[in-house]
């Protein structure tokens, strides 16, 4: 879905909003990586919840919120709405990346554990 929206962004913006909003299609394209990482973050968060690590998941969301605020403060003055779109994608990527790091730490069984199972 993200790839399709990325490729068809100019046509979608023109179809739904008209030619006046044509320049916003690049902002829509910048938001698409965030869509991918947002969807990928859900199973990571669910796995953390299933392994009784809700506190870690809450901390990760807090870190992602700080990243979002800092990225918006840094990028909006430089790139306007494009900066906000980049910040949103960066935030989703941060949440996913930190979640994967935490999940890998708890899911990596040792050779001894695998032999005893």
Short mmCIF file of N, CA and C in Angstrom, two decimals:
data_model
loop_
_atom_site.label_atom_id
_atom_site.label_comp_id
_atom_site.label_asym_id
_atom_site.label_seq_id
_atom_site.Cartn_x
_atom_site.Cartn_y
_atom_site.Cartn_z
N UNK A 1 0.81 -1.17 0.00
CA UNK A 1 0.00 0.00 0.00
C UNK A 1 0.88 1.26 0.00
N UNK A 2 1.91 1.24 0.82
CA UNK A 2 2.79 2.40 0.91
C UNK A 2 3.50 2.66 -0.42
N UNK A 3 3.94 1.60 -1.06
CA UNK A 3 4.63 1.76 -2.35
C UNK A 3 3.66 2.31 -3.39
N UNK A 4 2.45 1.81 -3.40
CA UNK A 4 1.45 2.29 -4.35
C UNK A 4 1.13 3.76 -4.14
N UNK A 5 0.93 4.15 -2.88
CA UNK A 5 0.66 5.56 -2.59
C UNK A 5 1.87 6.42 -2.95
N UNK A 6 3.07 5.92 -2.64
CA UNK A 6 4.28 6.67 -2.97
C UNK A 6 4.36 6.94 -4.47
N UNK A 7 4.11 5.90 -5.26
CA UNK A 7 4.23 6.04 -6.72
C UNK A 7 3.10 6.89 -7.29
N UNK A 8 1.90 6.71 -6.75
CA UNK A 8 0.74 7.40 -7.32
C UNK A 8 0.37 8.69 -6.59
N UNK A 9 1.22 9.17 -5.71
CA UNK A 9 0.89 10.35 -4.90
C UNK A 9 0.44 11.55 -5.73
N UNK A 10 1.15 11.92 -6.79
CA UNK A 10 0.69 13.09 -7.57
C UNK A 10 -0.72 12.90 -8.15
N UNK A 11 -0.99 11.72 -8.66
CA UNK A 11 -2.31 11.46 -9.24
C UNK A 11 -3.39 11.42 -8.15
N UNK A 12 -3.08 10.83 -7.00
CA UNK A 12 -4.05 10.75 -5.91
C UNK A 12 -4.40 12.14 -5.38
N UNK A 13 -3.40 12.96 -5.19
CA UNK A 13 -3.65 14.32 -4.70
C UNK A 13 -4.47 15.09 -5.71
N UNK A 14 -4.12 14.97 -6.97
CA UNK A 14 -4.87 15.67 -8.02
C UNK A 14 -6.31 15.18 -8.08
N UNK A 15 -6.53 13.87 -7.96
CA UNK A 15 -7.87 13.31 -8.05
C UNK A 15 -8.74 13.74 -6.87
N UNK A 16 -8.20 13.65 -5.65
CA UNK A 16 -9.01 13.93 -4.47
C UNK A 16 -9.11 15.42 -4.14
N UNK A 17 -8.06 16.19 -4.41
CA UNK A 17 -8.04 17.58 -3.96
C UNK A 17 -7.89 18.61 -5.08
N UNK A 18 -7.60 18.15 -6.27
CA UNK A 18 -7.48 19.07 -7.40
C UNK A 18 -6.05 19.52 -7.63
N UNK A 19 -5.83 20.21 -8.74
CA UNK A 19 -4.48 20.61 -9.11
C UNK A 19 -3.87 21.66 -8.17
N UNK A 20 -4.71 22.34 -7.42
CA UNK A 20 -4.20 23.37 -6.50
C UNK A 20 -3.28 22.76 -5.45
N UNK A 21 -3.58 21.54 -5.03
CA UNK A 21 -2.80 20.87 -3.98
C UNK A 21 -1.71 19.96 -4.54
N UNK A 22 -1.44 20.05 -5.81
CA UNK A 22 -0.41 19.23 -6.45
C UNK A 22 0.94 19.23 -5.75
N UNK A 23 1.43 20.39 -5.29
CA UNK A 23 2.73 20.41 -4.63
C UNK A 23 2.80 19.61 -3.32
N UNK A 24 1.66 19.26 -2.77
CA UNK A 24 1.69 18.49 -1.51
C UNK A 24 1.95 17.00 -1.73
N UNK A 25 2.01 16.57 -2.97
CA UNK A 25 2.22 15.14 -3.22
C UNK A 25 3.57 14.67 -2.70
N UNK A 26 4.59 15.53 -2.72
CA UNK A 26 5.88 15.10 -2.19
C UNK A 26 5.83 14.93 -0.66
N UNK A 27 4.95 15.66 0.00
CA UNK A 27 4.78 15.48 1.45
C UNK A 27 4.14 14.12 1.71
N UNK A 28 3.16 13.77 0.91
CA UNK A 28 2.54 12.45 1.03
C UNK A 28 3.57 11.35 0.81
N UNK A 29 4.45 11.54 -0.14
CA UNK A 29 5.50 10.56 -0.39
C UNK A 29 6.46 10.44 0.80
N UNK A 30 6.76 11.56 1.44
CA UNK A 30 7.65 11.52 2.60
C UNK A 30 7.01 10.81 3.80
N UNK A 31 5.69 10.77 3.84
CA UNK A 31 5.00 10.10 4.95
C UNK A 31 4.93 8.57 4.78
N UNK A 32 5.15 8.08 3.60
CA UNK A 32 4.98 6.65 3.34
C UNK A 32 5.95 5.74 4.10
N UNK A 33 7.22 6.07 4.28
CA UNK A 33 8.06 5.20 5.12
C UNK A 33 7.52 5.10 6.55
N UNK A 34 6.95 6.18 7.04
CA UNK A 34 6.34 6.15 8.37
C UNK A 34 5.16 5.18 8.44
N UNK A 35 4.43 5.08 7.36
CA UNK A 35 3.31 4.13 7.31
C UNK A 35 3.82 2.70 7.43
N UNK A 36 4.88 2.40 6.71
CA UNK A 36 5.46 1.04 6.76
C UNK A 36 5.94 0.73 8.18
N UNK A 37 6.74 1.63 8.74
CA UNK A 37 7.28 1.36 10.08
C UNK A 37 6.21 1.42 11.15
N UNK A 38 5.16 2.21 10.93
CA UNK A 38 4.04 2.23 11.87
C UNK A 38 3.34 0.89 11.92
N UNK A 39 3.11 0.28 10.76
CA UNK A 39 2.49 -1.04 10.73
C UNK A 39 3.42 -2.09 11.33
N UNK A 40 4.71 -1.98 11.08
CA UNK A 40 5.65 -2.96 11.62
C UNK A 40 5.82 -2.81 13.13
N UNK A 41 5.57 -1.63 13.66
CA UNK A 41 5.71 -1.42 15.11
C UNK A 41 4.62 -2.12 15.90
N UNK A 42 3.47 -2.34 15.27
CA UNK A 42 2.36 -2.96 16.01
C UNK A 42 2.70 -4.36 16.51
N UNK A 43 3.19 -5.27 15.65
CA UNK A 43 3.51 -6.61 16.19
C UNK A 43 4.65 -6.58 17.21
N UNK A 44 5.56 -5.64 17.07
CA UNK A 44 6.65 -5.53 18.05
C UNK A 44 6.07 -5.13 19.40
N UNK A 45 5.18 -4.15 19.41
CA UNK A 45 4.53 -3.73 20.65
C UNK A 45 3.67 -4.83 21.23
N UNK A 46 2.98 -5.58 20.37
CA UNK A 46 2.16 -6.69 20.85
C UNK A 46 3.03 -7.79 21.47
N UNK A 47 4.19 -8.03 20.88
CA UNK A 47 5.10 -9.03 21.43
C UNK A 47 5.64 -8.58 22.78
N UNK A 48 5.95 -7.31 22.91
CA UNK A 48 6.40 -6.80 24.20
C UNK A 48 5.30 -6.94 25.24
N UNK A 49 4.07 -6.66 24.86
CA UNK A 49 2.96 -6.82 25.79
C UNK A 49 2.74 -8.29 26.15
N UNK A 50 2.88 -9.17 25.19
CA UNK A 50 2.68 -10.60 25.44
C UNK A 50 3.74 -11.18 26.35
N UNK A 51 4.92 -10.58 26.35
CA UNK A 51 6.01 -11.07 27.21
C UNK A 51 6.10 -10.25 28.51
N UNK A 52 5.01 -9.56 28.83
CA UNK A 52 4.90 -8.79 30.07
C UNK A 52 5.94 -7.67 30.15
N UNK A 53 6.19 -7.03 29.03
CA UNK A 53 7.16 -5.93 28.97
C UNK A 53 6.46 -4.62 28.59
N UNK A 54 5.25 -4.39 29.13
CA UNK A 54 4.51 -3.20 28.81
C UNK A 54 5.25 -1.94 29.23
N UNK A 55 5.98 -2.03 30.32
CA UNK A 55 6.73 -0.87 30.80
C UNK A 55 7.78 -0.46 29.76
N UNK A 56 8.46 -1.45 29.19
CA UNK A 56 9.46 -1.15 28.15
C UNK A 56 8.78 -0.50 26.95
N UNK A 57 7.63 -1.02 26.57
CA UNK A 57 6.90 -0.46 25.43
C UNK A 57 6.51 1.00 25.71
N UNK A 58 6.10 1.29 26.94
CA UNK A 58 5.75 2.66 27.31
C UNK A 58 6.97 3.57 27.24
N UNK A 59 8.11 3.07 27.70
CA UNK A 59 9.35 3.85 27.62
C UNK A 59 9.72 4.12 26.16
N UNK A 60 9.56 3.11 25.31
CA UNK A 60 9.86 3.30 23.89
C UNK A 60 8.96 4.36 23.27
N UNK A 61 7.68 4.37 23.64
CA UNK A 61 6.78 5.41 23.13
C UNK A 61 7.20 6.78 23.65
N UNK A 62 7.67 6.85 24.88
CA UNK A 62 8.17 8.12 25.41
C UNK A 62 9.38 8.62 24.65
N UNK A 63 10.30 7.71 24.37
CA UNK A 63 11.49 8.08 23.59
C UNK A 63 11.08 8.55 22.20
N UNK A 64 10.13 7.83 21.58
CA UNK A 64 9.65 8.21 20.25
C UNK A 64 8.98 9.59 20.30
N UNK A 65 8.27 9.90 21.38
CA UNK A 65 7.65 11.21 21.51
C UNK A 65 8.70 12.31 21.59
N UNK A 66 9.76 12.06 22.34
CA UNK A 66 10.84 13.04 22.44
C UNK A 66 11.51 13.23 21.07
N UNK A 67 11.74 12.13 20.37
CA UNK A 67 12.32 12.22 19.02
C UNK A 67 11.41 13.03 18.11
N UNK A 68 10.10 12.80 18.21
CA UNK A 68 9.15 13.53 17.39
C UNK A 68 9.20 15.03 17.66
N UNK A 69 9.20 15.40 18.93
CA UNK A 69 9.23 16.81 19.29
C UNK A 69 10.52 17.46 18.81
N UNK A 70 11.65 16.81 19.08
CA UNK A 70 12.94 17.37 18.68
C UNK A 70 13.07 17.47 17.16
N UNK A 71 12.63 16.43 16.46
CA UNK A 71 12.71 16.44 14.99
C UNK A 71 11.82 17.54 14.41
N UNK A 72 10.63 17.69 14.96
CA UNK A 72 9.74 18.75 14.47
C UNK A 72 10.34 20.13 14.74
N UNK A 73 10.89 20.32 15.93
CA UNK A 73 11.49 21.61 16.25
C UNK A 73 12.68 21.93 15.33
N UNK A 74 13.42 20.89 14.97
CA UNK A 74 14.59 21.10 14.11
C UNK A 74 14.22 21.22 12.64
N UNK A 75 13.25 20.43 12.18
CA UNK A 75 13.00 20.34 10.74
C UNK A 75 11.94 21.30 10.20
N UNK A 76 10.95 21.65 11.01
CA UNK A 76 9.90 22.53 10.49
C UNK A 76 10.45 23.90 10.10
N UNK A 77 11.33 24.52 10.89
CA UNK A 77 11.86 25.81 10.44
C UNK A 77 12.67 25.72 9.15
N UNK A 78 13.26 24.57 8.90
CA UNK A 78 14.10 24.39 7.71
C UNK A 78 13.28 24.02 6.49
N UNK A 79 12.33 23.09 6.68
CA UNK A 79 11.65 22.50 5.52
C UNK A 79 10.12 22.58 5.58
N UNK A 80 9.56 23.37 6.47
CA UNK A 80 8.11 23.57 6.56
C UNK A 80 7.37 22.24 6.74
N UNK A 81 6.34 22.01 5.93
CA UNK A 81 5.54 20.80 6.06
C UNK A 81 6.33 19.55 5.70
N UNK A 82 7.27 19.67 4.79
CA UNK A 82 8.12 18.52 4.46
C UNK A 82 8.92 18.09 5.69
N UNK A 83 9.37 19.05 6.47
CA UNK A 83 10.10 18.73 7.70
C UNK A 83 9.24 17.97 8.69
N UNK A 84 7.98 18.35 8.79
CA UNK A 84 7.07 17.63 9.68
C UNK A 84 6.82 16.21 9.19
N UNK A 85 6.71 16.03 7.88
CA UNK A 85 6.53 14.68 7.32
C UNK A 85 7.77 13.82 7.58
N UNK A 86 8.94 14.40 7.42
CA UNK A 86 10.17 13.67 7.70
C UNK A 86 10.24 13.30 9.18
N UNK A 87 9.84 14.22 10.04
CA UNK A 87 9.85 13.96 11.48
C UNK A 87 8.89 12.82 11.83
N UNK A 88 7.73 12.78 11.19
CA UNK A 88 6.76 11.71 11.46
C UNK A 88 7.33 10.35 11.04
N UNK A 89 7.94 10.30 9.88
CA UNK A 89 8.54 9.04 9.43
C UNK A 89 9.71 8.64 10.31
N UNK A 90 10.51 9.59 10.72
CA UNK A 90 11.63 9.33 11.62
C UNK A 90 11.15 8.79 12.97
N UNK A 91 10.05 9.33 13.46
CA UNK A 91 9.50 8.87 14.73
C UNK A 91 9.03 7.42 14.63
N UNK A 92 8.33 7.09 13.57
CA UNK A 92 7.86 5.71 13.39
C UNK A 92 9.03 4.76 13.24
N UNK A 93 10.05 5.17 12.52
CA UNK A 93 11.25 4.35 12.34
C UNK A 93 11.96 4.16 13.68
N UNK A 94 12.03 5.20 14.49
CA UNK A 94 12.66 5.11 15.81
C UNK A 94 11.93 4.12 16.70
N UNK A 95 10.60 4.22 16.72
CA UNK A 95 9.80 3.32 17.56
C UNK A 95 10.01 1.86 17.13
N UNK A 96 10.00 1.62 15.84
CA UNK A 96 10.21 0.26 15.34
C UNK A 96 11.62 -0.23 15.65
N UNK A 97 12.61 0.59 15.38
CA UNK A 97 14.00 0.18 15.60
C UNK A 97 14.30 -0.14 17.05
N UNK A 98 13.86 0.73 17.95
CA UNK A 98 14.08 0.47 19.37
C UNK A 98 13.31 -0.77 19.83
N UNK A 99 12.12 -0.95 19.30
CA UNK A 99 11.33 -2.13 19.65
C UNK A 99 12.01 -3.42 19.22
N UNK A 100 12.55 -3.41 18.02
CA UNK A 100 13.26 -4.60 17.52
C UNK A 100 14.48 -4.90 18.39
N UNK A 101 15.20 -3.87 18.77
CA UNK A 101 16.37 -4.07 19.63
C UNK A 101 15.95 -4.71 20.95
N UNK A 102 14.87 -4.23 21.54
CA UNK A 102 14.42 -4.79 22.82
C UNK A 102 13.90 -6.22 22.66
N UNK A 103 13.15 -6.46 21.61
CA UNK A 103 12.60 -7.81 21.40
C UNK A 103 13.72 -8.81 21.13
N UNK A 104 14.70 -8.41 20.35
CA UNK A 104 15.81 -9.33 20.06
C UNK A 104 16.55 -9.72 21.33
N UNK A 105 16.66 -8.80 22.27
CA UNK A 105 17.37 -9.09 23.51
C UNK A 105 16.67 -10.18 24.31
N UNK A 106 15.33 -10.23 24.24
CA UNK A 106 14.60 -11.24 25.02
C UNK A 106 14.33 -12.51 24.24
N UNK A 107 14.41 -12.46 22.94
CA UNK A 107 14.08 -13.63 22.14
C UNK A 107 15.29 -14.44 21.71
N UNK A 108 16.47 -13.97 21.98
CA UNK A 108 17.66 -14.67 21.55
C UNK A 108 17.97 -15.79 22.55
N UNK A 109 17.58 -17.02 22.23
CA UNK A 109 17.87 -18.11 23.16
C UNK A 109 19.35 -18.52 23.07
N UNK A 110 19.84 -18.99 24.15
CA UNK A 110 21.21 -19.48 24.14
C UNK A 110 21.22 -20.92 23.63
N UNK A 111 22.36 -21.40 23.22
CA UNK A 111 22.47 -22.78 22.75
C UNK A 111 22.09 -23.75 23.86
N UNK A 112 22.45 -23.44 25.07
CA UNK A 112 22.11 -24.30 26.20
C UNK A 112 20.60 -24.40 26.39
N UNK A 113 19.91 -23.30 26.30
CA UNK A 113 18.45 -23.31 26.42
C UNK A 113 17.80 -24.12 25.30
N UNK A 114 18.34 -24.02 24.09
CA UNK A 114 17.77 -24.75 22.98
C UNK A 114 17.98 -26.26 23.13
N UNK A 115 19.13 -26.65 23.69
CA UNK A 115 19.40 -28.08 23.88
C UNK A 115 18.56 -28.67 25.00
N UNK A 116 18.23 -27.88 26.00
CA UNK A 116 17.44 -28.36 27.11
C UNK A 116 15.96 -28.38 26.83
N UNK A 117 15.51 -27.72 25.79
CA UNK A 117 14.08 -27.62 25.50
C UNK A 117 13.53 -28.90 24.92
#
